[in-house]
mmCIF file of C-alpha atoms and ligand atoms in Angstrom:
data_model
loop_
_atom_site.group_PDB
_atom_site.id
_atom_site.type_symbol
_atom_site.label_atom_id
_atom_site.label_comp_id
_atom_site.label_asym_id
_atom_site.label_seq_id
_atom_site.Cartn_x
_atom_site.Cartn_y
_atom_site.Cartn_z
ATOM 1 C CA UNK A 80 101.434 100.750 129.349
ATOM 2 C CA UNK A 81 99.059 102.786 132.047
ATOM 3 C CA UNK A 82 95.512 102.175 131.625
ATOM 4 C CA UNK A 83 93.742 105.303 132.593
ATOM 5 C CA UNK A 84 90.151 106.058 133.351
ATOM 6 C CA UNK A 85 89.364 107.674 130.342
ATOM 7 C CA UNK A 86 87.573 111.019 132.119
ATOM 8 C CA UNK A 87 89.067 113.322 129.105
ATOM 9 C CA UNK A 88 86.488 112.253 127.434
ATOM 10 C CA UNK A 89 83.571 114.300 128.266
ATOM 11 C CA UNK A 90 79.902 113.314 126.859
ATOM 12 C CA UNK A 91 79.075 116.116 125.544
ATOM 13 C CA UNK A 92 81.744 115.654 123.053
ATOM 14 C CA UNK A 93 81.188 112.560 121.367
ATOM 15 C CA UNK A 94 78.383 112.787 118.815
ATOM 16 C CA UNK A 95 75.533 110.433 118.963
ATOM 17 C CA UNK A 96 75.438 108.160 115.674
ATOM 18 C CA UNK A 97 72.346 109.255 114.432
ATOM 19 C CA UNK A 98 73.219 113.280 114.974
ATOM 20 C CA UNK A 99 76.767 112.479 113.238
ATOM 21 C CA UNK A 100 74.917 110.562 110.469
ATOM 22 C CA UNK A 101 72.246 113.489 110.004
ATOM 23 C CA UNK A 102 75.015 115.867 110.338
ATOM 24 C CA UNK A 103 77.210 113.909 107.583
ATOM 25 C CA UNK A 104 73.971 114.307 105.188
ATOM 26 C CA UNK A 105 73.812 117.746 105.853
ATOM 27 C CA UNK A 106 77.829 118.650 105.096
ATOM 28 C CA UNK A 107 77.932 116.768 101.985
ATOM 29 C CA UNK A 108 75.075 119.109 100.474
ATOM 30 C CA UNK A 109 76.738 121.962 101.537
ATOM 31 C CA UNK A 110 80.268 121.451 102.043
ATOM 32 C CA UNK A 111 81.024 122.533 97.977
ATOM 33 C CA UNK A 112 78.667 125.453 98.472
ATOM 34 C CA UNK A 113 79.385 127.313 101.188
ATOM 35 C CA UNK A 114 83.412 126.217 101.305
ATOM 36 C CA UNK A 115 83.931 126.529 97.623
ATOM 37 C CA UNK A 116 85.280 130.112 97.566
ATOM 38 C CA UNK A 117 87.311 129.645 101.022
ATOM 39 C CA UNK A 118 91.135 129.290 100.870
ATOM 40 C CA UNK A 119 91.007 125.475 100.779
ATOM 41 C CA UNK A 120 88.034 125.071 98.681
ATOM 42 C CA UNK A 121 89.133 123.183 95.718
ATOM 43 C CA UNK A 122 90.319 119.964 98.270
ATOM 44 C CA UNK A 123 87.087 120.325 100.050
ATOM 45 C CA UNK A 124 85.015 120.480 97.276
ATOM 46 C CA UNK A 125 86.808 117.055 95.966
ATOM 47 C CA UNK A 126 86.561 115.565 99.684
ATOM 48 C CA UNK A 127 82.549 116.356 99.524
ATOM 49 C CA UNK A 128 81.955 114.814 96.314
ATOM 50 C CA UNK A 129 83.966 112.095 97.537
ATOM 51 C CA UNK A 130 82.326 111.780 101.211
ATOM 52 C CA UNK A 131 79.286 110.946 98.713
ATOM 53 C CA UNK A 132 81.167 107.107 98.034
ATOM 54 C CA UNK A 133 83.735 107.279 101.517
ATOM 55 C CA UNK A 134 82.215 105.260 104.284
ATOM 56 C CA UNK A 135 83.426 107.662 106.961
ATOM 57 C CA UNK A 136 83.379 111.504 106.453
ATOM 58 C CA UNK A 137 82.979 113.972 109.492
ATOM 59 C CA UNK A 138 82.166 117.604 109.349
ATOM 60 C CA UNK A 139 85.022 118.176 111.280
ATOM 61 C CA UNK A 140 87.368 116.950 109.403
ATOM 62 C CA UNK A 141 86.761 120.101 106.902
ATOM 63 C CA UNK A 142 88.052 122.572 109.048
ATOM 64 C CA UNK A 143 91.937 120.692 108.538
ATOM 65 C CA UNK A 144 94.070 122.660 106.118
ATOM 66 C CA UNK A 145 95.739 120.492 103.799
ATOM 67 C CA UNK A 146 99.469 120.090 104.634
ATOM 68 C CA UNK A 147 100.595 120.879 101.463
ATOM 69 C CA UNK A 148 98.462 121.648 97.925
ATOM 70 C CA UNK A 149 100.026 119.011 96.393
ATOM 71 C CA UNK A 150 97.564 116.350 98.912
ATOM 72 C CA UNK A 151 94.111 118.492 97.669
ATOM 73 C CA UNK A 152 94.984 116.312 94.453
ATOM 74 C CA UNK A 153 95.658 113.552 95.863
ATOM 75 C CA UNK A 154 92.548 113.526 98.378
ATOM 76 C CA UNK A 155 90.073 114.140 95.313
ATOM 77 C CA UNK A 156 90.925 110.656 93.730
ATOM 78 C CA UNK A 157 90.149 108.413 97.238
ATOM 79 C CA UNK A 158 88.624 104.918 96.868
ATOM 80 C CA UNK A 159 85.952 103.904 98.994
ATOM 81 C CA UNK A 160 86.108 101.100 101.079
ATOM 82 C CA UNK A 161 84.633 98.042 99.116
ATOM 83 C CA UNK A 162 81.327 96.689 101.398
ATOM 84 C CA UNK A 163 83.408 93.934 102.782
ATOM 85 C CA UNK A 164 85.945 92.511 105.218
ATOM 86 C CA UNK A 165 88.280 92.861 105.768
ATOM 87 C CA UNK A 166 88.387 96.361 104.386
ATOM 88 C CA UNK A 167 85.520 97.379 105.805
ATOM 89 C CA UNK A 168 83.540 96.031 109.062
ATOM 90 C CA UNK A 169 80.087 97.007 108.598
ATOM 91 C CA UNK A 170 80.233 97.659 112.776
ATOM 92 C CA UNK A 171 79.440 101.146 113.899
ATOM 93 C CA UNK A 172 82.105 104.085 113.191
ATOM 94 C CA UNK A 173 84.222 105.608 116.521
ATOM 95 C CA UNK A 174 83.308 109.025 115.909
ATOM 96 C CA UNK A 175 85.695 111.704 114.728
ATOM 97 C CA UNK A 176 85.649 113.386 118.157
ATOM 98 C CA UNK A 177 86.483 110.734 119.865
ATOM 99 C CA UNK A 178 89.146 108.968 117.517
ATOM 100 C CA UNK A 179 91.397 112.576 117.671
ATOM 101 C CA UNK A 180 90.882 113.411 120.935
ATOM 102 C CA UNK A 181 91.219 109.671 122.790
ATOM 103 C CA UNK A 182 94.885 108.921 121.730
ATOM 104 C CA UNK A 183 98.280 107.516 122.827
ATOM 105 C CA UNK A 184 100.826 109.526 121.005
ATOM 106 C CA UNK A 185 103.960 109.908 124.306
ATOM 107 C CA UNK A 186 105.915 112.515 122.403
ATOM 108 C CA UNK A 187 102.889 114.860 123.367
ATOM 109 C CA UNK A 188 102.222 113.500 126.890
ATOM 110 C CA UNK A 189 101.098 110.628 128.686
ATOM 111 C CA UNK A 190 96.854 111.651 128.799
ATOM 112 C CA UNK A 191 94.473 110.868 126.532
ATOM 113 C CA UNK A 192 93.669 114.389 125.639
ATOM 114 C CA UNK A 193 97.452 115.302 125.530
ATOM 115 C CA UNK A 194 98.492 114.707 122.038
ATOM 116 C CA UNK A 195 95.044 116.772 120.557
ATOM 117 C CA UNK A 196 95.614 119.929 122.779
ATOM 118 C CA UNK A 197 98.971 120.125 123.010
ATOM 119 C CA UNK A 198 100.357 119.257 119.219
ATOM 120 C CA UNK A 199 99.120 122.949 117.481
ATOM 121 C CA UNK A 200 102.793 123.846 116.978
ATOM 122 C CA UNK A 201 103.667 120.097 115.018
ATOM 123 C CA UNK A 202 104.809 120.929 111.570
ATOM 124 C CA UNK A 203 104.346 118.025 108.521
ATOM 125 C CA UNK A 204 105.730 120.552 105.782
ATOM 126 C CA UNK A 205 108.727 120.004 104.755
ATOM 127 C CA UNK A 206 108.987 116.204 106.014
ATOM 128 C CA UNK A 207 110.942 113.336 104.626
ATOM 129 C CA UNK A 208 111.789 109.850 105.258
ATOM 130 C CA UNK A 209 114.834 107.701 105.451
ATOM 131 C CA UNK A 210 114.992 104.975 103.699
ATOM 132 C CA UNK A 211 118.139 103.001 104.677
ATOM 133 C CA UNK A 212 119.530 99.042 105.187
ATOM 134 C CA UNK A 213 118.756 96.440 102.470
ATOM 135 C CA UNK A 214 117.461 97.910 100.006
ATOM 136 C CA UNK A 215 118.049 98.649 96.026
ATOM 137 C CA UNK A 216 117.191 102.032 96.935
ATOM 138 C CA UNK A 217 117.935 103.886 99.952
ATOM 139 C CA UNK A 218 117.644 107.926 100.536
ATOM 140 C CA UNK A 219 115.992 110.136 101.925
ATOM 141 C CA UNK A 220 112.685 110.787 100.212
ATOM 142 C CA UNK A 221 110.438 113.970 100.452
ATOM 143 C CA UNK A 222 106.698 113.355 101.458
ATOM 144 C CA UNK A 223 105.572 114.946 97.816
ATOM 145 C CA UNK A 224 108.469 111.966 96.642
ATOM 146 C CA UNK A 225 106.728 109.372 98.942
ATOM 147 C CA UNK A 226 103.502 109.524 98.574
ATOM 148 C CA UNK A 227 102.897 111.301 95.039
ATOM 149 C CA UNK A 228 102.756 107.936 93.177
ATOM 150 C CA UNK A 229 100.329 106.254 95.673
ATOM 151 C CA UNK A 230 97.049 105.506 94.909
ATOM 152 C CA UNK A 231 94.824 106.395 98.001
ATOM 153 C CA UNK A 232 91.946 103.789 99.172
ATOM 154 C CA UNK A 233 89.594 103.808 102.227
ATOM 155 C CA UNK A 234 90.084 101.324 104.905
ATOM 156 C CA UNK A 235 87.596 100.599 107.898
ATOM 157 C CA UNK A 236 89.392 99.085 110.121
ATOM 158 C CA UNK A 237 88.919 97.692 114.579
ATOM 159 C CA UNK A 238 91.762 99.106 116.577
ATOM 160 C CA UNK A 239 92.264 97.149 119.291
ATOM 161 C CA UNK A 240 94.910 98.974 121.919
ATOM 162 C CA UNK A 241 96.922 96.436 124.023
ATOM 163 C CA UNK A 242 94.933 98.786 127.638
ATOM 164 C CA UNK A 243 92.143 96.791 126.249
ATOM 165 C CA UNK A 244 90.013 99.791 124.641
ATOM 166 C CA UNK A 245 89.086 99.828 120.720
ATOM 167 C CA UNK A 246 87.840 101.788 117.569
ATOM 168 C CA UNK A 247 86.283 101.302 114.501
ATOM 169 C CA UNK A 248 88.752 103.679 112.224
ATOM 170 C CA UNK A 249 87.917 104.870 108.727
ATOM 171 C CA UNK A 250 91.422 105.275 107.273
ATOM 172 C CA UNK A 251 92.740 107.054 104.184
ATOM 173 C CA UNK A 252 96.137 105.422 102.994
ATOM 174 C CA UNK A 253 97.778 102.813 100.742
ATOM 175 C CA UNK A 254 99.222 99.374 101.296
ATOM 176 C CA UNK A 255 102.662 99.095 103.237
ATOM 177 C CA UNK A 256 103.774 96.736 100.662
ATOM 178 C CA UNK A 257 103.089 99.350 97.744
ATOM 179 C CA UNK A 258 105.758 101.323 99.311
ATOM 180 C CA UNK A 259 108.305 98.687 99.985
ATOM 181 C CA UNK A 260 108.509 97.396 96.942
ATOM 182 C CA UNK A 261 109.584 100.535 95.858
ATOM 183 C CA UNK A 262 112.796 100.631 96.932
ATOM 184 C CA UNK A 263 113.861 97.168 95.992
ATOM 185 C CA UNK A 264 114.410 95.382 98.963
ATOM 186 C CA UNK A 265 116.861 92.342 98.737
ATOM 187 C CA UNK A 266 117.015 88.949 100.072
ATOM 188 C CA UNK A 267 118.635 90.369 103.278
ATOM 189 C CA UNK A 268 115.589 92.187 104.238
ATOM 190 C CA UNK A 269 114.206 89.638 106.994
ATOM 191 C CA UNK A 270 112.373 92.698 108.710
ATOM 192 C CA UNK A 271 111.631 96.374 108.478
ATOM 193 C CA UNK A 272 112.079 98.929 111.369
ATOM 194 C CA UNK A 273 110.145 102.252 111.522
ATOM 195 C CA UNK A 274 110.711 104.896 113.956
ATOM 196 C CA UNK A 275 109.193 108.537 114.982
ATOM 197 C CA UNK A 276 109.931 111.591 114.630
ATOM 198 C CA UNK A 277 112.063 113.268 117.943
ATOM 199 C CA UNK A 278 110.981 117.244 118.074
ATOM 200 C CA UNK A 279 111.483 118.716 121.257
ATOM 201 C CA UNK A 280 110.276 122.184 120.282
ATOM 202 C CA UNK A 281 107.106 120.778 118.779
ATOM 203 C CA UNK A 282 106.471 117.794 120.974
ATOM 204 C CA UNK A 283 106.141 118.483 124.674
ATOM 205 C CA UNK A 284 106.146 115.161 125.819
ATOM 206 C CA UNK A 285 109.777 114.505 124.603
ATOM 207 C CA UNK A 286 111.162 116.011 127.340
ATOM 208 C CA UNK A 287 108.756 115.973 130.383
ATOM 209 C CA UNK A 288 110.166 114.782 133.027
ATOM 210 C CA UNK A 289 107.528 111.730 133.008
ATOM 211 C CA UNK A 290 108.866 110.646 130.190
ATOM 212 C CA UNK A 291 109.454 106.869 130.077
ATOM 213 C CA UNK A 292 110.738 105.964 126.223
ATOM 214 C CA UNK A 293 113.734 105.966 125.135
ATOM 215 C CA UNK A 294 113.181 108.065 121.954
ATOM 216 C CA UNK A 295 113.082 107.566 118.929
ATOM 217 C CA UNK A 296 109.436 105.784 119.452
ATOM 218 C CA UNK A 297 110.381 102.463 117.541
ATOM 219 C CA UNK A 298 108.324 99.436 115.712
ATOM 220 C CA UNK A 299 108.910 96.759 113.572
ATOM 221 C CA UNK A 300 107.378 94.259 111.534
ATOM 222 C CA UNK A 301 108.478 90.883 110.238
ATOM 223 C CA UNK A 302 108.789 91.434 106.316
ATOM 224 C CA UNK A 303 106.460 88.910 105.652
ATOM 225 C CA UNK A 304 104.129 90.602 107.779
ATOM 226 C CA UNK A 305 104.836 94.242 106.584
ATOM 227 C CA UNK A 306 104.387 93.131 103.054
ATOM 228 C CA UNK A 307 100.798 91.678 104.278
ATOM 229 C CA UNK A 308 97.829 93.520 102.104
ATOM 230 C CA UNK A 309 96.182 94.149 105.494
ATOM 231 C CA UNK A 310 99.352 96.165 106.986
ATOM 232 C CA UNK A 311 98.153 100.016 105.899
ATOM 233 C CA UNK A 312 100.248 103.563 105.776
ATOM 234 C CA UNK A 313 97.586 105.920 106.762
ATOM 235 C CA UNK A 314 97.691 109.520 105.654
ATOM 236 C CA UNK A 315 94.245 110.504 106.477
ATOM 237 C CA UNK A 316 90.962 109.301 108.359
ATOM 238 C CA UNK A 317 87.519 110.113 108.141
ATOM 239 C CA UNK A 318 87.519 111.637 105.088
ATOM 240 C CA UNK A 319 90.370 113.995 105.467
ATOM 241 C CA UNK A 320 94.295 114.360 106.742
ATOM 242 C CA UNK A 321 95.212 112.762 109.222
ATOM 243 C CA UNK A 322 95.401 115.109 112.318
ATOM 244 C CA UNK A 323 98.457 115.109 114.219
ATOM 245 C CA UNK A 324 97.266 113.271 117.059
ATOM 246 C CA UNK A 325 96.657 110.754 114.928
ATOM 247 C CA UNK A 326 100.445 110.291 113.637
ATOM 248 C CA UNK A 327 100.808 113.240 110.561
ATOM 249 C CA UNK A 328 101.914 112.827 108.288
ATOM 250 C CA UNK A 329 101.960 109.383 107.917
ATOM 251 C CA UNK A 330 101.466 106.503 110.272
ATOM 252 C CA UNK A 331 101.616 102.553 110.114
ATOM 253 C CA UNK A 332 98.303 100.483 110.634
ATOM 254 C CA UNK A 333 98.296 97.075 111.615
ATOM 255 C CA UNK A 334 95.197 96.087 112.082
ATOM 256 C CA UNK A 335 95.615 92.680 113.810
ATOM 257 C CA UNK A 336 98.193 94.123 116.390
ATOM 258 C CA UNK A 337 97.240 95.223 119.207
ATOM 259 C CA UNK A 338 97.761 99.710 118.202
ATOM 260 C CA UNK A 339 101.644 99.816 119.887
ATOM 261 C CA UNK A 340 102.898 98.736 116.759
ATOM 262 C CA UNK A 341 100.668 101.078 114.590
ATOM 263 C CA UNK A 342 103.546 103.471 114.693
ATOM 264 C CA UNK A 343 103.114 107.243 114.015
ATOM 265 C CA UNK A 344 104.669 110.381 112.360
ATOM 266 C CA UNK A 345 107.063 107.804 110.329
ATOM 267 C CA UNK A 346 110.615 109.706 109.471
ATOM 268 C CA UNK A 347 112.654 106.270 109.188
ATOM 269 C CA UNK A 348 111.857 103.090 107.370
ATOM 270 C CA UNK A 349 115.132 100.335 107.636
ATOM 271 C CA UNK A 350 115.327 97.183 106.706
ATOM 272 C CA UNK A 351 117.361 94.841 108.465
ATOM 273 C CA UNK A 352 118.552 91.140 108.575
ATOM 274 C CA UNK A 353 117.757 90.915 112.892
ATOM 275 C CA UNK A 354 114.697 91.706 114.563
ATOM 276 C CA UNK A 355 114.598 95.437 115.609
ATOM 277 C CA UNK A 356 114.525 96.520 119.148
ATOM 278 C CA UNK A 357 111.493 97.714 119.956
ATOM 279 C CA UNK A 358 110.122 100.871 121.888
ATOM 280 C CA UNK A 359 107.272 98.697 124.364
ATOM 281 C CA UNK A 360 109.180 95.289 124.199
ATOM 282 C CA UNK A 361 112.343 97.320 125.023
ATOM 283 C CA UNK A 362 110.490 98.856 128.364
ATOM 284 C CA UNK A 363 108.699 95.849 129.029
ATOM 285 C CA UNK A 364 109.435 92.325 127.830
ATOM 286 C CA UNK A 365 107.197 90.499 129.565
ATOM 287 C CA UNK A 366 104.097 92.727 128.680
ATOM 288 C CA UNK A 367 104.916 93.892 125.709
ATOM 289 C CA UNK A 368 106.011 91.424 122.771
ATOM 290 C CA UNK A 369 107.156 92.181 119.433
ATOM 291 C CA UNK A 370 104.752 90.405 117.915
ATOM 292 C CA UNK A 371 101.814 91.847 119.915
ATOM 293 C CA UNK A 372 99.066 90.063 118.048
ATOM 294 C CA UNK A 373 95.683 90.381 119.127
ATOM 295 C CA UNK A 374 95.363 87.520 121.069
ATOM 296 C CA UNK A 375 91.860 87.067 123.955
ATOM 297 C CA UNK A 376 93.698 83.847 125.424
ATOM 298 C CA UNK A 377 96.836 85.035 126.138
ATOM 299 C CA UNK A 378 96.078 87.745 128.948
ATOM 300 C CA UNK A 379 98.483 90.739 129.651
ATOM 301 C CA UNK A 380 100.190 90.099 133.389
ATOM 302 C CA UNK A 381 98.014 92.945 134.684
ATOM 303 C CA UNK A 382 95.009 92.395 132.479
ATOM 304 C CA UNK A 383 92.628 90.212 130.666
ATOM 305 C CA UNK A 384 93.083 90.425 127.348
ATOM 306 C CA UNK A 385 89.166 88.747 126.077
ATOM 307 C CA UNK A 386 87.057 91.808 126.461
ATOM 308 C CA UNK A 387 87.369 94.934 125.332
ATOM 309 C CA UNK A 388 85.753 98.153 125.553
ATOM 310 C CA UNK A 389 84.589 99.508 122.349
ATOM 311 C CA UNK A 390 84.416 104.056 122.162
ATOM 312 C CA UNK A 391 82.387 105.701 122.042
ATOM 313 C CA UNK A 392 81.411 105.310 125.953
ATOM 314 C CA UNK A 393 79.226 108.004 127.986
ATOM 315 C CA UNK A 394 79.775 108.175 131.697
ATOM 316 C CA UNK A 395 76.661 105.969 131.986
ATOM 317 C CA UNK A 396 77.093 103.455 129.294
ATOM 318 C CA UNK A 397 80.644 101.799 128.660
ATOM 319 C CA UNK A 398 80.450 98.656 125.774
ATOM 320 C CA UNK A 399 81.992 95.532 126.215
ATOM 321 C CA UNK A 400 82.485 93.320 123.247
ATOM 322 C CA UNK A 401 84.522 89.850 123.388
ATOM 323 C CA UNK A 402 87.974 89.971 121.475
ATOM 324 C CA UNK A 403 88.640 88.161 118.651
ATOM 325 C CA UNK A 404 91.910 86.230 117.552
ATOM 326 C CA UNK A 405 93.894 88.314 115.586
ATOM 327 C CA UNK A 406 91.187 91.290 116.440
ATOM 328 C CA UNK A 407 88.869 89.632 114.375
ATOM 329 C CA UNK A 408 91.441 89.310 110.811
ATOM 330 C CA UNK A 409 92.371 85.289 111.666
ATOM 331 C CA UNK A 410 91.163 84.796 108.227
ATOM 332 C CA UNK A 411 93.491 87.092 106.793
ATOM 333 C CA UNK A 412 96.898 86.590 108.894
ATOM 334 C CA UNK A 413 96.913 83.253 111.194
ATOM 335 C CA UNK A 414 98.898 81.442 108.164
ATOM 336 C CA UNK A 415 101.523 84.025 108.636
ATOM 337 C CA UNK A 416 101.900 81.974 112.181
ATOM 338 C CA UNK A 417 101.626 78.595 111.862
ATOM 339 C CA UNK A 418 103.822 76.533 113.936
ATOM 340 C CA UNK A 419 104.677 79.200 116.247
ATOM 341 C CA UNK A 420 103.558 79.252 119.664
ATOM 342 C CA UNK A 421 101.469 82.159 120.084
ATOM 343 C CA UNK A 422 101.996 81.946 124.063
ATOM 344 C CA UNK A 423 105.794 82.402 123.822
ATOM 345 C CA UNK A 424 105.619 84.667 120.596
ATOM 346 C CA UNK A 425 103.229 87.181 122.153
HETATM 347 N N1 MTE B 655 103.404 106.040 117.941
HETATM 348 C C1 MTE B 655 104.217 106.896 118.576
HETATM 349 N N2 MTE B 655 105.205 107.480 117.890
HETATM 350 N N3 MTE B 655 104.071 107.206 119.890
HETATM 351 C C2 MTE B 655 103.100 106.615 120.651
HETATM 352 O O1 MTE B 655 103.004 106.917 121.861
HETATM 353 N N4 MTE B 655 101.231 105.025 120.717
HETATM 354 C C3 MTE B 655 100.764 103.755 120.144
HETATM 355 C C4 MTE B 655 100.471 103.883 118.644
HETATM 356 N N5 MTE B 655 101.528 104.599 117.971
HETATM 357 C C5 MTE B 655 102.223 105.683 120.024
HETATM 358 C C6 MTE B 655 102.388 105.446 118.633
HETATM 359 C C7 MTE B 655 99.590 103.224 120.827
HETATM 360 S S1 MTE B 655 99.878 102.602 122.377
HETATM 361 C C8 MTE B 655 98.364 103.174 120.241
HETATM 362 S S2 MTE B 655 97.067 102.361 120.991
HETATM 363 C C9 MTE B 655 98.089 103.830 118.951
HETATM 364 O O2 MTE B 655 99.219 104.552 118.462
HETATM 365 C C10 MTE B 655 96.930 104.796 119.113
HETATM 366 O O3 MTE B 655 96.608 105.386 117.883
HETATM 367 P P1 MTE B 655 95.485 106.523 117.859
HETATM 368 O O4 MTE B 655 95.844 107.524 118.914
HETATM 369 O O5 MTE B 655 95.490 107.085 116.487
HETATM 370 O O6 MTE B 655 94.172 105.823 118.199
#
C-alpha cells in the first residue's frame, strides 16, 4: 500500500474541536426548525432529536439525502453509543471533514481526496447482496431486505490503517453476526468472504490505467472472527448515511484490523470451507496478511508499525500516539488467537 503525504488535506478544512462542538450545539437547536419543511425533513428532524443522545453528529452530515425513504425510519430509531469501551473510546472524534475526505477507496483512485470528489455519479438505489456458499439461506437480498430488520446502534470506534495513520470513527450500523445468523450458516462455514462492488461507469478508478487490484476488491474474515460482537456493518457515520467515500451502502468494520479488511460497498457475502483469497494479501504476501491484526511489534517491511499518526493533523502540528495490540481491543479479541504465532499469522 503507498503511503502518501497527506497534502489533500488542507487546514482550512478540518474543523477545530471546539468550533465543531459549538457548531454541533448550534445544529441540534435548529436542525428540526429550519429543515423541517425541506424535502428530507422528516429523517432530519429524527437525526436531530437523535444527535441529542448520538456521540458524534456533524452539521454536515445533514446536507446527505437519504438513499432511499425507507432508511429516514430506520435512522430515527439509532442507539447511542453506551459511555464505554469498547463501543465507545472517550478519545477525541476525527472530524467529519476529515473522515470523508481522507480515504482509501481504489475503485475511485489512488489519492486521498479521490474517492470524495470523484464518486458524485455512485448510485446505492437499487442495491442488493449475494448471499451464496454454506448457508441455509442463500439469494440475493435487496438492501430494504437486508437491512429492514436490523436494529441500528452507534459505535465509536479507532481506525487504525495498515500506512500507519488513524481515526476515531462514530459509526452507525449493526453487528456482523446479526446478519449472519440470518441466513443459517452450517457447519461448513469455516470463513466468510465479502467483496465490492465493480462499476466502471460510476467508479473511475476501476479502469485507470494505475490501477493495481485485481477487481472485485476482496476480504475475508475467519467465522469465528466475523461472528465477533466487535466486527460492525456500518451504514452510516456521524450521525447520518454513510457517504460514498466511506463504502455506501454498507461497509464491514473491524475494528482491531488494521482498515484493509474493513471492506466497502459490500454486494457479495460467501461463506466458504478455505480461506478466501484476498485483495492486499493477493498483491502482497509479505506485507499484507490475511489476518492483518493490529499488531506495534510486528513492523510492516517498509514501516514501523508502533506509532501512528492520529487525524486530524494541520501542516504545523501532526500527532503521534503509540499503537496498541489489537489497536487497543486485546481485551476483546486476543482469545480469538491464542496459540497462534502472531509473527507468522500477520
Ligand atoms: N474497500 C474497497 N472496496 N476498496 C478500498 O480501496 N480501502 C481499505 C478499506 N476498504 C478499500 C476498502 C483501506 S486500505 C482502508 S484504510 C479503509 O477502507 C479506509 O476506510 P475510510 O476511507 O472509510 O477511512
Amino acid at each position: 500500500m503507498l503511503i502518501k503525504k497527506p497534502s489533500d488535506v488542507k487546514s482550512s478544512e478540518i474543523t477545530p474541536e471546539n468550533v465543531y462542538r459549538k457548531r454541533r450545539e448550534f445544529m441540534k437547536e435548529t436542525a428540526a426548525l429550519a429543515l423541517g419543511g425541506s424535502l428530507f425533513g422528516g429523517a432530519l428532524n429524527a437525526l436531530a432529536q437523535n444527535g441529542d443522545a448520538l456521540k458524534g453528529r456533524a452539521p454536515e452530515a445533514l446536507s446527505l439525502a437519504a438513499p432511499a425513504p425507507w432508511w429516514e425510519q430506520k435512522f430515527a430509531e439509532v442507539s447511542p453509543a453506551p459511555d464505554q469501551e469498547p463501543y465507545f473510546t472517550g478519545e477525541t472524534l476525527t472530524p467529519y471533514p476529515d473522515v470523508t475526505r481522507y480515504n482509501n477507496f481504489y475503485e475511485f483512485g489512488m489519492d486521498k481526496s479521490d474517492p470524495s470528489s470523484r464518486s458524485e455519479a455512485f448510485q446505492t438505489d437499487p442495491w442488493s447482496v449475494e448471499i451464496s456458499g454454506e448457508v441455509a439461506k442463500p439469494g440475493t437480498y435487496n438492501l430494504e431486505d437486508l437491512l429492514g430488520p436490523m436494529q441500528l446502534e452507534e459505535r465509536v470506534y479507532r481506525l487504525r490503517c495498515v500506512e500507519a495513520w488513524s481515526m476515531v470513527i462514530p459509526w452507525i450500523g449493526f453487528p456482523l453476526v446479526d446478519l449472519i445468523k440470518r441466513f443459517e450458516p452450517n457447519s461448513k462455514a469455516k470463513f466468510v468472504e465479502f467483496e465490492t462492488l465493480v462499476d466502471p461507469d460510476t467508479m473511475p478508478g476501476v479502469n485507470s490505467r494505475f490501477a493495481i487490484v485485481d477487481w472485485p476488491y476482496r476480504e475475508g474474515l475467519r467465522i469465528d472472527e466475523a461472528t465477533h460482537p466487535l466486527a460492525f456493518i456500518a451504514v452510516g457515520l456521524y450521525g447520518s448515511y454513510l457517504p460514498a467515500q466511506n463504502g455506501a451502502p454498507m461497509r464491514l468494520v473491524v475494528p482491531w484490523k488494521y482498515g484493509f479488511k474493513s471492506i466497502k460497498s459490500i454486494v457479495r457475502i460467501n461463506f466458504r470451507e478455505t480461506m478466501p483469497n484476498t485483495t492486499w494479501n493477493d498483491l502482497q504476501s509479505n506485507e499484507y496478511g490475511f489476518y492483518a491484526n493490529v499488531n506495534p511489534e510486528v513492523h510492516h517491511p517498509r514501516w514501523r508499525q508502533d506509532m501512528e499518526r492520529r487525524l486530524p493533523q494541520t501542516l504545523f502540528s501532526r500527532q503521534y500516539i503509540e499503537t496498541r495490540q489489537f489497536n487497543g481491543y486485546a481485551d476483546q479479541v486476543a482469545s480469538l488467537y491464542s496459540g497462534m504465532d502472531l509473527a507468522v499469522h500477520y
